[in-house]
mmCIF file of C-alpha atoms and ligand atoms in Angstrom:
data_model
loop_
_atom_site.group_PDB
_atom_site.id
_atom_site.type_symbol
_atom_site.label_atom_id
_atom_site.label_comp_id
_atom_site.label_asym_id
_atom_site.label_seq_id
_atom_site.Cartn_x
_atom_site.Cartn_y
_atom_site.Cartn_z
ATOM 1 C CA UNK G 1 -14.316 -0.335 -18.342
ATOM 2 C CA UNK G 2 -13.755 -2.960 -15.695
ATOM 3 C CA UNK G 3 -10.530 -4.833 -15.241
ATOM 4 C CA UNK G 4 -10.529 -8.569 -15.668
ATOM 5 C CA UNK G 5 -9.592 -9.914 -12.220
ATOM 6 C CA UNK G 6 -6.428 -11.873 -11.582
ATOM 7 C CA UNK G 7 -8.426 -15.078 -11.140
ATOM 8 C CA UNK G 8 -9.562 -14.925 -14.761
ATOM 9 C CA UNK G 9 -6.567 -13.367 -16.489
ATOM 10 C CA UNK G 10 -3.929 -16.026 -15.710
ATOM 11 C CA UNK G 11 -0.173 -15.647 -15.960
ATOM 12 C CA UNK G 12 -0.294 -12.885 -18.556
ATOM 13 C CA UNK G 13 3.203 -11.681 -17.629
ATOM 14 C CA UNK G 14 4.706 -15.130 -18.127
ATOM 15 C CA UNK G 15 6.218 -15.231 -14.632
ATOM 16 C CA UNK G 16 8.502 -18.160 -13.808
ATOM 17 C CA UNK G 17 6.575 -21.010 -12.117
ATOM 18 C CA UNK G 18 8.388 -20.545 -8.777
ATOM 19 C CA UNK G 19 7.133 -16.978 -8.633
ATOM 20 C CA UNK G 20 3.662 -17.506 -10.083
ATOM 21 C CA UNK G 21 3.042 -20.377 -7.648
ATOM 22 C CA UNK G 22 4.479 -18.554 -4.611
ATOM 23 C CA UNK G 23 2.173 -18.623 -1.561
ATOM 24 C CA UNK G 24 1.762 -14.837 -1.738
ATOM 25 C CA UNK G 25 0.608 -14.707 -5.374
ATOM 26 C CA UNK G 26 -1.535 -17.830 -4.924
ATOM 27 C CA UNK G 27 -3.308 -16.269 -1.927
ATOM 28 C CA UNK G 28 -3.893 -13.067 -3.923
ATOM 29 C CA UNK G 29 -5.658 -15.242 -6.510
ATOM 30 C CA UNK G 30 -7.710 -17.046 -3.851
ATOM 31 C CA UNK G 31 -5.929 -20.354 -4.417
ATOM 32 C CA UNK G 32 -5.066 -22.709 -1.516
ATOM 33 C CA UNK G 33 -1.559 -22.317 -0.095
ATOM 34 C CA UNK G 34 0.639 -24.623 2.007
ATOM 35 C CA UNK G 35 1.203 -21.751 4.437
ATOM 36 C CA UNK G 36 -0.471 -18.365 4.979
ATOM 37 C CA UNK G 37 1.804 -15.799 3.328
ATOM 38 C CA UNK G 38 2.761 -12.773 5.401
ATOM 39 C CA UNK G 39 4.476 -9.429 4.895
ATOM 40 C CA UNK G 40 4.278 -6.251 6.978
ATOM 41 C CA UNK G 41 3.417 -2.770 5.783
ATOM 42 C CA UNK G 42 6.460 -0.540 6.457
ATOM 43 C CA UNK G 43 8.566 -3.634 6.958
ATOM 44 C CA UNK G 44 11.619 -1.561 6.024
ATOM 45 C CA UNK G 45 11.884 1.544 8.170
ATOM 46 C CA UNK G 46 13.185 3.340 11.201
ATOM 47 C CA UNK G 47 12.524 0.500 13.637
ATOM 48 C CA UNK G 48 15.436 -1.322 11.969
ATOM 49 C CA UNK G 49 19.015 -0.476 12.860
ATOM 50 C CA UNK G 50 20.068 -1.519 9.368
ATOM 51 C CA UNK G 51 17.689 1.066 7.843
ATOM 52 C CA UNK G 52 18.942 3.806 10.160
ATOM 53 C CA UNK G 53 22.501 2.974 9.118
ATOM 54 C CA UNK G 54 21.737 3.083 5.386
ATOM 55 C CA UNK G 55 19.814 6.372 5.774
ATOM 56 C CA UNK G 56 22.391 7.969 8.084
ATOM 57 C CA UNK G 57 23.551 11.431 7.091
ATOM 58 C CA UNK G 58 20.930 12.032 4.399
ATOM 59 C CA UNK G 59 17.255 12.847 4.192
ATOM 60 C CA UNK G 60 14.482 10.318 3.622
ATOM 61 C CA UNK G 61 13.827 11.831 0.185
ATOM 62 C CA UNK G 62 17.530 11.454 -0.726
ATOM 63 C CA UNK G 63 17.219 7.799 0.212
ATOM 64 C CA UNK G 64 14.123 7.409 -1.991
ATOM 65 C CA UNK G 65 16.193 8.809 -4.891
ATOM 66 C CA UNK G 66 19.128 6.407 -4.359
ATOM 67 C CA UNK G 67 18.052 3.180 -6.123
ATOM 68 C CA UNK G 68 20.868 1.012 -4.767
ATOM 69 C CA UNK G 69 20.179 2.030 -1.163
ATOM 70 C CA UNK G 70 16.406 1.556 -1.637
ATOM 71 C CA UNK G 71 17.052 -1.968 -2.889
ATOM 72 C CA UNK G 72 19.382 -2.633 0.007
ATOM 73 C CA UNK G 73 16.830 -1.747 2.701
ATOM 74 C CA UNK G 74 13.973 -3.557 0.923
ATOM 75 C CA UNK G 75 15.961 -6.768 0.445
ATOM 76 C CA UNK G 76 17.429 -6.650 3.949
ATOM 77 C CA UNK G 77 13.983 -6.321 5.581
ATOM 78 C CA UNK G 78 12.603 -9.197 3.479
ATOM 79 C CA UNK G 79 15.477 -11.483 4.454
ATOM 80 C CA UNK G 80 15.635 -10.477 8.129
ATOM 81 C CA UNK G 81 11.905 -11.048 8.663
ATOM 82 C CA UNK G 82 11.644 -14.040 6.307
ATOM 83 C CA UNK G 83 8.418 -12.596 4.909
ATOM 84 C CA UNK G 84 6.789 -13.970 1.745
ATOM 85 C CA UNK G 85 7.044 -10.758 -0.274
ATOM 86 C CA UNK G 86 9.273 -7.706 -0.549
ATOM 87 C CA UNK G 87 7.894 -4.232 -1.174
ATOM 88 C CA UNK G 88 9.557 -1.521 -3.197
ATOM 89 C CA UNK G 89 11.152 1.033 -0.899
ATOM 90 C CA UNK G 90 9.844 4.489 -1.802
ATOM 91 C CA UNK G 91 6.984 6.764 -0.747
ATOM 92 C CA UNK G 92 3.513 7.420 -2.131
ATOM 93 C CA UNK G 93 4.186 11.196 -2.214
ATOM 94 C CA UNK G 94 7.021 11.203 -4.785
ATOM 95 C CA UNK G 95 4.326 11.292 -7.492
ATOM 96 C CA UNK G 96 3.112 14.665 -6.188
ATOM 97 C CA UNK G 97 6.646 16.014 -6.366
ATOM 98 C CA UNK G 98 6.985 14.739 -9.941
ATOM 99 C CA UNK G 99 3.751 16.587 -10.808
ATOM 100 C CA UNK G 100 5.346 19.813 -9.604
ATOM 101 C CA UNK G 101 4.394 20.118 -5.931
ATOM 102 C CA UNK G 102 7.453 20.757 -3.749
ATOM 103 C CA UNK G 103 7.789 18.044 -1.067
ATOM 104 C CA UNK G 104 9.858 17.778 2.079
ATOM 105 C CA UNK G 105 9.944 15.434 5.051
ATOM 106 C CA UNK G 106 10.515 17.136 8.369
ATOM 107 C CA UNK G 107 12.633 15.198 10.841
ATOM 108 C CA UNK G 108 10.156 13.126 12.829
ATOM 109 C CA UNK G 109 7.227 15.287 11.741
ATOM 110 C CA UNK G 110 6.162 13.607 8.534
ATOM 111 C CA UNK G 111 5.570 15.029 5.061
ATOM 112 C CA UNK G 112 5.160 18.734 4.303
ATOM 113 C CA UNK G 113 4.042 20.279 1.003
ATOM 114 C CA UNK G 114 4.745 24.013 1.287
ATOM 115 C CA UNK G 115 2.599 24.943 -1.749
ATOM 116 C CA UNK G 116 -0.670 23.074 -1.159
ATOM 117 C CA UNK G 117 -3.442 23.136 -3.763
ATOM 118 C CA UNK G 118 -6.149 25.571 -2.684
ATOM 119 C CA UNK G 119 -7.443 26.896 -6.029
ATOM 120 C CA UNK G 120 -8.571 25.469 -9.351
ATOM 121 C CA UNK G 121 -5.784 27.305 -11.203
ATOM 122 C CA UNK G 122 -3.196 25.270 -9.288
ATOM 123 C CA UNK G 123 -4.706 22.055 -10.629
ATOM 124 C CA UNK G 124 -4.328 23.377 -14.180
ATOM 125 C CA UNK G 125 -0.696 24.259 -13.455
ATOM 126 C CA UNK G 126 0.250 20.698 -12.495
ATOM 127 C CA UNK G 127 2.812 18.934 -14.668
ATOM 128 C CA UNK G 128 2.108 16.593 -17.541
ATOM 129 C CA UNK G 129 1.272 13.064 -16.246
ATOM 130 C CA UNK G 130 3.431 11.264 -18.830
ATOM 131 C CA UNK G 131 6.408 13.495 -18.018
ATOM 132 C CA UNK G 132 5.860 12.943 -14.289
ATOM 133 C CA UNK G 133 5.827 9.155 -14.747
ATOM 134 C CA UNK G 134 9.011 9.380 -16.848
ATOM 135 C CA UNK G 135 10.709 11.546 -14.213
ATOM 136 C CA UNK G 136 10.166 8.803 -11.623
ATOM 137 C CA UNK G 137 12.763 6.616 -13.324
ATOM 138 C CA UNK G 138 14.699 6.378 -10.038
ATOM 139 C CA UNK G 139 11.767 4.339 -8.654
ATOM 140 C CA UNK G 140 11.887 1.874 -11.551
ATOM 141 C CA UNK G 141 15.636 1.543 -11.086
ATOM 142 C CA UNK G 142 15.119 0.782 -7.389
ATOM 143 C CA UNK G 143 12.565 -1.858 -8.305
ATOM 144 C CA UNK G 144 14.861 -3.535 -10.833
ATOM 145 C CA UNK G 145 17.688 -3.685 -8.308
ATOM 146 C CA UNK G 146 15.340 -5.006 -5.596
ATOM 147 C CA UNK G 147 14.004 -7.783 -7.806
ATOM 148 C CA UNK G 148 17.572 -8.692 -8.816
ATOM 149 C CA UNK G 149 18.495 -8.998 -5.131
ATOM 150 C CA UNK G 150 15.602 -11.311 -4.189
ATOM 151 C CA UNK G 151 15.419 -15.102 -4.389
ATOM 152 C CA UNK G 152 13.527 -16.084 -7.569
ATOM 153 C CA UNK G 153 10.446 -17.318 -5.676
ATOM 154 C CA UNK G 154 9.896 -14.068 -3.736
ATOM 155 C CA UNK G 155 7.537 -11.510 -5.347
ATOM 156 C CA UNK G 156 8.197 -7.792 -5.129
ATOM 157 C CA UNK G 157 5.175 -5.568 -4.526
ATOM 158 C CA UNK G 158 5.077 -2.235 -6.332
ATOM 159 C CA UNK G 159 2.795 0.495 -5.019
ATOM 160 C CA UNK G 160 1.229 3.891 -5.383
ATOM 161 C CA UNK G 161 -0.999 6.163 -3.357
ATOM 162 C CA UNK G 162 -4.668 6.214 -4.334
ATOM 163 C CA UNK G 163 -6.032 9.374 -5.964
ATOM 164 C CA UNK G 164 -8.052 10.367 -2.869
ATOM 165 C CA UNK G 165 -5.210 9.960 -0.379
ATOM 166 C CA UNK G 166 -2.762 11.796 -2.673
ATOM 167 C CA UNK G 167 -5.251 14.603 -3.331
ATOM 168 C CA UNK G 168 -5.774 14.960 0.427
ATOM 169 C CA UNK G 169 -2.004 15.395 0.978
ATOM 170 C CA UNK G 170 -1.800 17.834 -1.952
ATOM 171 C CA UNK G 171 -4.630 19.970 -0.587
ATOM 172 C CA UNK G 172 -3.885 19.767 3.144
ATOM 173 C CA UNK G 173 -0.138 20.208 2.615
ATOM 174 C CA UNK G 174 0.627 17.434 5.090
ATOM 175 C CA UNK G 175 -1.029 15.177 7.609
ATOM 176 C CA UNK G 176 -4.423 16.114 9.053
ATOM 177 C CA UNK G 177 -7.090 14.739 11.347
ATOM 178 C CA UNK G 178 -10.215 16.265 9.865
ATOM 179 C CA UNK G 179 -9.609 16.537 6.137
ATOM 180 C CA UNK G 180 -11.570 19.799 6.250
ATOM 181 C CA UNK G 181 -9.575 21.539 3.490
ATOM 182 C CA UNK G 182 -9.831 18.505 1.220
ATOM 183 C CA UNK G 183 -13.545 18.066 1.726
ATOM 184 C CA UNK G 184 -14.220 21.798 1.351
ATOM 185 C CA UNK G 185 -12.325 21.764 -1.971
ATOM 186 C CA UNK G 186 -14.249 18.661 -3.046
ATOM 187 C CA UNK G 187 -17.624 20.305 -2.303
ATOM 188 C CA UNK G 188 -16.876 23.867 -3.427
ATOM 189 C CA UNK G 189 -14.534 23.294 -6.369
ATOM 190 C CA UNK G 190 -16.022 20.024 -7.588
ATOM 191 C CA UNK G 191 -14.939 20.457 -11.212
ATOM 192 C CA UNK G 192 -11.355 21.153 -10.149
ATOM 193 C CA UNK G 193 -11.508 18.223 -7.723
ATOM 194 C CA UNK G 194 -12.498 15.825 -10.508
ATOM 195 C CA UNK G 195 -9.821 17.328 -12.759
ATOM 196 C CA UNK G 196 -7.223 16.790 -10.025
ATOM 197 C CA UNK G 197 -8.327 13.169 -9.639
ATOM 198 C CA UNK G 198 -8.054 12.681 -13.411
ATOM 199 C CA UNK G 199 -4.529 14.077 -13.558
ATOM 200 C CA UNK G 200 -3.509 11.878 -10.632
ATOM 201 C CA UNK G 201 -5.037 8.746 -12.155
ATOM 202 C CA UNK G 202 -3.345 9.387 -15.511
ATOM 203 C CA UNK G 203 0.041 9.733 -13.816
ATOM 204 C CA UNK G 204 -0.532 6.792 -11.452
ATOM 205 C CA UNK G 205 -1.644 4.368 -14.174
ATOM 206 C CA UNK G 206 1.550 5.040 -16.133
ATOM 207 C CA UNK G 207 3.602 4.931 -12.941
ATOM 208 C CA UNK G 208 2.427 1.499 -11.768
ATOM 209 C CA UNK G 209 2.645 0.018 -15.254
ATOM 210 C CA UNK G 210 6.282 1.177 -15.420
ATOM 211 C CA UNK G 211 6.757 -0.571 -12.056
ATOM 212 C CA UNK G 212 5.299 -3.777 -13.513
ATOM 213 C CA UNK G 213 7.663 -3.498 -16.489
ATOM 214 C CA UNK G 214 10.526 -3.127 -13.985
ATOM 215 C CA UNK G 215 9.592 -6.370 -12.222
ATOM 216 C CA UNK G 216 6.760 -5.713 -9.743
ATOM 217 C CA UNK G 217 4.496 -8.802 -9.660
ATOM 218 C CA UNK G 218 1.745 -7.219 -7.532
ATOM 219 C CA UNK G 219 0.542 -3.639 -6.979
ATOM 220 C CA UNK G 220 -0.750 -2.280 -3.688
ATOM 221 C CA UNK G 221 -2.761 0.930 -3.802
ATOM 222 C CA UNK G 222 -2.569 2.825 -0.505
ATOM 223 C CA UNK G 223 -5.826 4.660 0.094
ATOM 224 C CA UNK G 224 -4.887 5.211 3.719
ATOM 225 C CA UNK G 225 -7.472 7.900 4.478
ATOM 226 C CA UNK G 226 -10.421 6.864 2.293
ATOM 227 C CA UNK G 227 -12.290 5.653 5.396
ATOM 228 C CA UNK G 228 -12.831 9.329 6.280
ATOM 229 C CA UNK G 229 -15.441 9.603 3.525
ATOM 230 C CA UNK G 230 -19.136 8.803 3.721
ATOM 231 C CA UNK G 231 -20.473 6.257 1.273
ATOM 232 C CA UNK G 232 -22.209 9.004 -0.692
ATOM 233 C CA UNK G 233 -19.068 11.107 -1.036
ATOM 234 C CA UNK G 234 -16.989 8.063 -1.880
ATOM 235 C CA UNK G 235 -19.374 7.167 -4.685
ATOM 236 C CA UNK G 236 -19.541 10.682 -6.104
ATOM 237 C CA UNK G 237 -16.010 11.988 -5.684
ATOM 238 C CA UNK G 238 -13.728 8.971 -5.600
ATOM 239 C CA UNK G 239 -15.105 5.665 -6.905
ATOM 240 C CA UNK G 240 -15.070 6.499 -10.661
ATOM 241 C CA UNK G 241 -11.433 7.574 -10.435
ATOM 242 C CA UNK G 242 -10.257 4.666 -8.302
ATOM 243 C CA UNK G 243 -12.046 2.254 -10.645
ATOM 244 C CA UNK G 244 -10.350 3.836 -13.642
ATOM 245 C CA UNK G 245 -6.936 3.476 -12.033
ATOM 246 C CA UNK G 246 -7.501 -0.194 -11.216
ATOM 247 C CA UNK G 247 -8.907 -0.878 -14.704
ATOM 248 C CA UNK G 248 -5.684 0.434 -16.260
ATOM 249 C CA UNK G 249 -3.313 -1.796 -14.283
ATOM 250 C CA UNK G 250 -1.800 -4.486 -16.490
ATOM 251 C CA UNK G 251 -3.416 -7.939 -16.659
ATOM 252 C CA UNK G 252 -2.009 -10.803 -14.626
ATOM 253 C CA UNK G 253 -0.874 -8.597 -11.747
ATOM 254 C CA UNK G 254 -2.934 -8.745 -8.543
ATOM 255 C CA UNK G 255 -4.085 -5.398 -7.193
ATOM 256 C CA UNK G 256 -4.369 -4.939 -3.422
ATOM 257 C CA UNK G 257 -6.489 -1.994 -2.315
ATOM 258 C CA UNK G 258 -5.711 -0.900 1.253
ATOM 259 C CA UNK G 259 -7.458 1.647 3.428
ATOM 260 C CA UNK G 260 -8.061 2.271 7.129
ATOM 261 C CA UNK G 261 -11.431 2.624 8.848
ATOM 262 C CA UNK G 262 -13.219 1.220 5.808
ATOM 263 C CA UNK G 263 -15.811 -0.995 7.530
ATOM 264 C CA UNK G 264 -18.620 1.106 6.032
ATOM 265 C CA UNK G 265 -17.121 1.076 2.526
ATOM 266 C CA UNK G 266 -16.183 -2.562 1.949
ATOM 267 C CA UNK G 267 -18.715 -3.244 -0.804
ATOM 268 C CA UNK G 268 -17.949 0.096 -2.462
ATOM 269 C CA UNK G 269 -14.217 -0.659 -2.476
ATOM 270 C CA UNK G 270 -14.792 -4.173 -3.831
ATOM 271 C CA UNK G 271 -16.891 -2.663 -6.650
ATOM 272 C CA UNK G 272 -13.818 -0.682 -7.784
ATOM 273 C CA UNK G 273 -12.275 -3.965 -8.931
ATOM 274 C CA UNK G 274 -9.310 -4.954 -6.701
ATOM 275 C CA UNK G 275 -8.222 -8.587 -6.386
ATOM 276 C CA UNK G 276 -7.379 -8.244 -2.696
ATOM 277 C CA UNK G 277 -8.871 -5.922 -0.089
ATOM 278 C CA UNK G 278 -6.438 -4.719 2.590
ATOM 279 C CA UNK G 279 -8.207 -3.960 5.835
ATOM 280 C CA UNK G 280 -7.144 -2.402 9.118
ATOM 281 C CA UNK G 281 -7.683 -3.589 12.672
ATOM 282 C CA UNK G 282 -10.913 -1.639 13.241
ATOM 283 C CA UNK G 283 -12.748 -3.859 10.755
ATOM 284 C CA UNK G 284 -13.709 -7.453 11.568
ATOM 285 C CA UNK G 285 -11.668 -9.742 9.316
ATOM 286 C CA UNK G 286 -14.292 -12.499 9.477
ATOM 287 C CA UNK G 287 -16.973 -10.142 8.167
ATOM 288 C CA UNK G 288 -14.719 -8.553 5.543
ATOM 289 C CA UNK G 289 -13.344 -11.934 4.449
ATOM 290 C CA UNK G 290 -16.799 -13.452 3.958
ATOM 291 C CA UNK G 291 -18.083 -10.395 2.074
ATOM 292 C CA UNK G 292 -15.014 -10.258 -0.166
ATOM 293 C CA UNK G 293 -15.232 -14.024 -0.830
ATOM 294 C CA UNK G 294 -18.737 -13.584 -2.243
ATOM 295 C CA UNK G 295 -17.203 -11.324 -4.887
ATOM 296 C CA UNK G 296 -14.177 -13.529 -5.562
ATOM 297 C CA UNK G 297 -11.858 -11.135 -3.741
ATOM 298 C CA UNK G 298 -9.144 -12.110 -1.205
ATOM 299 C CA UNK G 299 -8.296 -10.168 1.974
ATOM 300 C CA UNK G 300 -5.119 -8.859 3.572
ATOM 301 C CA UNK G 301 -4.666 -7.927 7.223
ATOM 302 C CA UNK G 302 -5.262 -7.132 9.987
ATOM 303 C CA UNK G 303 -3.231 -7.387 13.209
ATOM 304 C CA UNK G 304 -3.114 -4.125 15.179
ATOM 305 C CA UNK G 305 0.514 -2.856 14.820
ATOM 306 C CA UNK G 306 0.455 -1.925 18.536
ATOM 307 C CA UNK G 307 0.339 -5.634 19.371
ATOM 308 C CA UNK G 308 3.989 -5.779 18.320
ATOM 309 C CA UNK G 309 4.593 -3.704 21.478
ATOM 310 C CA UNK G 310 2.830 -6.289 23.700
ATOM 311 C CA UNK G 311 4.510 -9.115 25.620
ATOM 312 C CA UNK G 312 5.375 -11.981 23.291
ATOM 313 C CA UNK G 313 2.604 -14.398 24.400
ATOM 314 C CA UNK G 314 -0.120 -11.799 23.772
ATOM 315 C CA UNK G 315 1.330 -10.982 20.349
ATOM 316 C CA UNK G 316 1.442 -14.632 19.307
ATOM 317 C CA UNK G 317 -2.055 -15.389 20.591
ATOM 318 C CA UNK G 318 -3.387 -12.379 18.683
ATOM 319 C CA UNK G 319 -1.677 -13.598 15.506
ATOM 320 C CA UNK G 320 -3.371 -16.987 15.901
ATOM 321 C CA UNK G 321 -6.720 -15.238 16.318
ATOM 322 C CA UNK G 322 -6.250 -13.256 13.103
ATOM 323 C CA UNK G 323 -5.490 -16.502 11.267
ATOM 324 C CA UNK G 324 -8.605 -18.118 12.727
ATOM 325 C CA UNK G 325 -10.866 -15.185 11.809
ATOM 326 C CA UNK G 326 -9.739 -15.461 8.183
ATOM 327 C CA UNK G 327 -11.385 -18.890 7.853
ATOM 328 C CA UNK G 328 -14.238 -17.521 5.739
ATOM 329 C CA UNK G 329 -11.947 -15.678 3.332
ATOM 330 C CA UNK G 330 -11.183 -16.801 -0.181
ATOM 331 C CA UNK G 331 -7.452 -16.099 0.024
ATOM 332 C CA UNK G 332 -5.734 -14.483 3.032
ATOM 333 C CA UNK G 333 -2.465 -12.563 3.106
ATOM 334 C CA UNK G 334 -1.478 -11.928 6.710
ATOM 335 C CA UNK G 335 -0.407 -8.363 7.434
ATOM 336 C CA UNK G 336 -0.762 -5.640 10.021
ATOM 337 C CA UNK G 337 -3.755 -3.325 9.955
ATOM 338 C CA UNK G 338 -1.378 -0.399 9.270
ATOM 339 C CA UNK G 339 2.390 0.151 9.145
ATOM 340 C CA UNK G 340 5.007 -1.070 11.642
ATOM 341 C CA UNK G 341 5.524 1.585 14.353
ATOM 342 C CA UNK G 342 9.006 3.005 14.764
ATOM 343 C CA UNK G 343 9.286 1.929 18.419
ATOM 344 C CA UNK G 344 8.818 -1.747 17.441
ATOM 345 C CA UNK G 345 11.460 -4.294 18.446
ATOM 346 C CA UNK G 346 12.471 -6.005 15.169
ATOM 347 C CA UNK G 347 12.697 -9.336 17.008
ATOM 348 C CA UNK G 348 8.985 -9.090 17.781
ATOM 349 C CA UNK G 349 8.243 -8.635 14.070
ATOM 350 C CA UNK G 350 10.408 -11.623 13.253
ATOM 351 C CA UNK G 351 8.662 -13.759 15.892
ATOM 352 C CA UNK G 352 5.288 -12.735 14.468
ATOM 353 C CA UNK G 353 6.215 -13.913 10.973
ATOM 354 C CA UNK G 354 7.536 -17.201 12.321
ATOM 355 C CA UNK G 355 4.300 -17.747 14.249
ATOM 356 C CA UNK G 356 2.077 -17.056 11.228
ATOM 357 C CA UNK G 357 4.016 -19.623 9.221
ATOM 358 C CA UNK G 358 4.012 -22.200 12.038
ATOM 359 C CA UNK G 359 0.340 -21.875 12.976
ATOM 360 C CA UNK G 360 -0.947 -21.846 9.405
ATOM 361 C CA UNK G 361 1.162 -24.885 8.466
ATOM 362 C CA UNK G 362 0.031 -26.836 11.531
ATOM 363 C CA UNK G 363 -3.651 -26.031 11.071
ATOM 364 C CA UNK G 364 -3.459 -27.356 7.531
ATOM 365 C CA UNK G 365 -6.370 -25.223 6.453
ATOM 366 C CA UNK G 366 -4.392 -22.711 4.461
HETATM 367 O O1 LIG K 401 8.584 -0.965 3.750
HETATM 368 C C1 LIG K 401 7.625 -0.397 3.198
HETATM 369 O O2 LIG K 401 6.446 -0.552 3.549
HETATM 370 C C2 LIG K 401 7.881 0.424 1.953
HETATM 371 C C3 LIG K 401 8.061 1.814 2.069
HETATM 372 C C4 LIG K 401 6.933 2.814 2.298
HETATM 373 C C5 LIG K 401 7.174 4.045 2.970
HETATM 374 N N1 LIG K 401 6.031 4.808 2.896
HETATM 375 C C6 LIG K 401 8.437 4.422 3.577
HETATM 376 C C7 LIG K 401 8.502 5.531 4.546
HETATM 377 C C8 LIG K 401 5.612 2.826 1.878
HETATM 378 C C9 LIG K 401 4.823 1.744 1.170
HETATM 379 C C10 LIG K 401 5.060 4.089 2.260
HETATM 380 C C11 LIG K 401 3.669 4.507 1.956
HETATM 381 C C12 LIG K 401 3.145 5.759 2.525
HETATM 382 N N2 LIG K 401 3.778 6.957 2.664
HETATM 383 C C13 LIG K 401 1.803 5.931 2.958
HETATM 384 C C14 LIG K 401 0.719 4.899 2.883
HETATM 385 C C15 LIG K 401 0.821 3.939 4.004
HETATM 386 C C16 LIG K 401 0.372 4.468 5.334
HETATM 387 O O3 LIG K 401 1.210 4.495 6.239
HETATM 388 O O4 LIG K 401 -0.811 4.820 5.464
HETATM 389 C C17 LIG K 401 1.675 7.253 3.413
HETATM 390 C C18 LIG K 401 0.427 7.882 3.984
HETATM 391 C C19 LIG K 401 2.929 7.893 3.213
HETATM 392 C C20 LIG K 401 3.277 9.301 3.531
HETATM 393 C C21 LIG K 401 4.304 9.372 4.579
HETATM 394 N N3 LIG K 401 5.647 9.077 4.394
HETATM 395 C C22 LIG K 401 4.136 9.724 5.932
HETATM 396 C C23 LIG K 401 2.811 10.117 6.580
HETATM 397 C C24 LIG K 401 5.385 9.647 6.543
HETATM 398 C C25 LIG K 401 5.754 9.996 7.960
HETATM 399 C C26 LIG K 401 5.253 8.948 8.862
HETATM 400 C C27 LIG K 401 6.294 8.535 9.836
HETATM 401 O O5 LIG K 401 6.235 7.328 10.180
HETATM 402 O O6 LIG K 401 7.093 9.358 10.260
HETATM 403 C C28 LIG K 401 6.323 9.198 5.573
HETATM 404 C C29 LIG K 401 7.755 8.914 5.788
HETATM 405 C C30 LIG K 401 8.224 7.530 5.534
HETATM 406 N N4 LIG K 401 7.795 6.716 4.506
HETATM 407 C C31 LIG K 401 9.217 6.827 6.292
HETATM 408 C C32 LIG K 401 9.405 5.592 5.661
HETATM 409 C C33 LIG K 401 10.402 4.514 6.017
HETATM 410 C C34 LIG K 401 9.984 7.381 7.483
HETATM 411 C C35 LIG K 401 11.161 8.083 6.904
HETATM 412 C C36 LIG K 401 12.282 8.399 7.833
HETATM 413 O O7 LIG K 401 12.143 9.352 8.625
HETATM 414 O O8 LIG K 401 13.342 7.760 7.701
#
């Protein structure tokens, strides 16, 4: 089963014209826009004083489970930066917790899963996907409150982790450089690997469709670490599952598929059926944009987040270059190549957004 792309399915959700015709959703569909839309991955986060204030005194996971505070940080970041889309405030790993894997975030050290999956029996012991999706009701509440807090012409992006990236966290138990445990499990326990991917996809499909019902008008799938795979392994161990997830996402909602280091996988990722391909700074946007355009797919990216740490003139010149390299794309959403770093000056992020709007309006090519 292949999903009918956003360009063919039309406004199946019946979104209000102001939203359906917003620059962000138009760019996702490959339609011309008066200005290049921009948002920033991790636009709400520790680099913002407002976020630190809202989080103060509690853990990150507590914040994720407080819908009103999630909406507050998501809406504040959207307004402060004047970006063209908001993104749900949550984390990709809450789905693993809902499936029964204990999850904690160490202060400054990132995620930690103290009971990682290392044996086939642990895959069988995972929770029921429908129950897991139902237990994530706090996410849908956060989404509803976020959408209610946004101006009517601003879309809210819902999201989930991709099956590969989530499986890698579940097996490694946290961050990793080599993905040795994950790949060993994939090669040695292949049946259990595929079963794990199936359970994840079942839960994720329900999860993102609940997000759409709660008001998300776009879904981004974060496959942050998929670039670690060879083409052969991607095809055998990941592509069928990722395709199935995308195929199950409701019609009329653009799907953005993001990964890092994916220069060698672009055609494979496109074949999984996304409407927009999110690419990082190690991949040439001109090449990716032209390739994606041949398949009727838009692109998102790809300014190196470290450029936000550069002197202002270098940052702005680099932003102009990203806009220029997107000339061959059929639809461009400006973004970073990965998330905003915590040492970023928020004023730099704001200046970047202003520049993208100014340059793309002036060039008139958008
Ligand atoms: O504004 C937004 O973009 C929305 C919120 C969002 C967060 N995480 C908040 C967050 C989104 C979309 C994510 C996705 C996510 N989470 C990914 C995919 C994107 C990527 O960066 O590749 C991944 C791999 C995770 C897992 C995760 N969560 C990690 C590795 C970390 C630690 C990294 C770090 O910067 O310390 C987190 C924690 C996390 N997720 C924070 C935030 C704001 C920091 C929490 C805090 O300490 O307050």
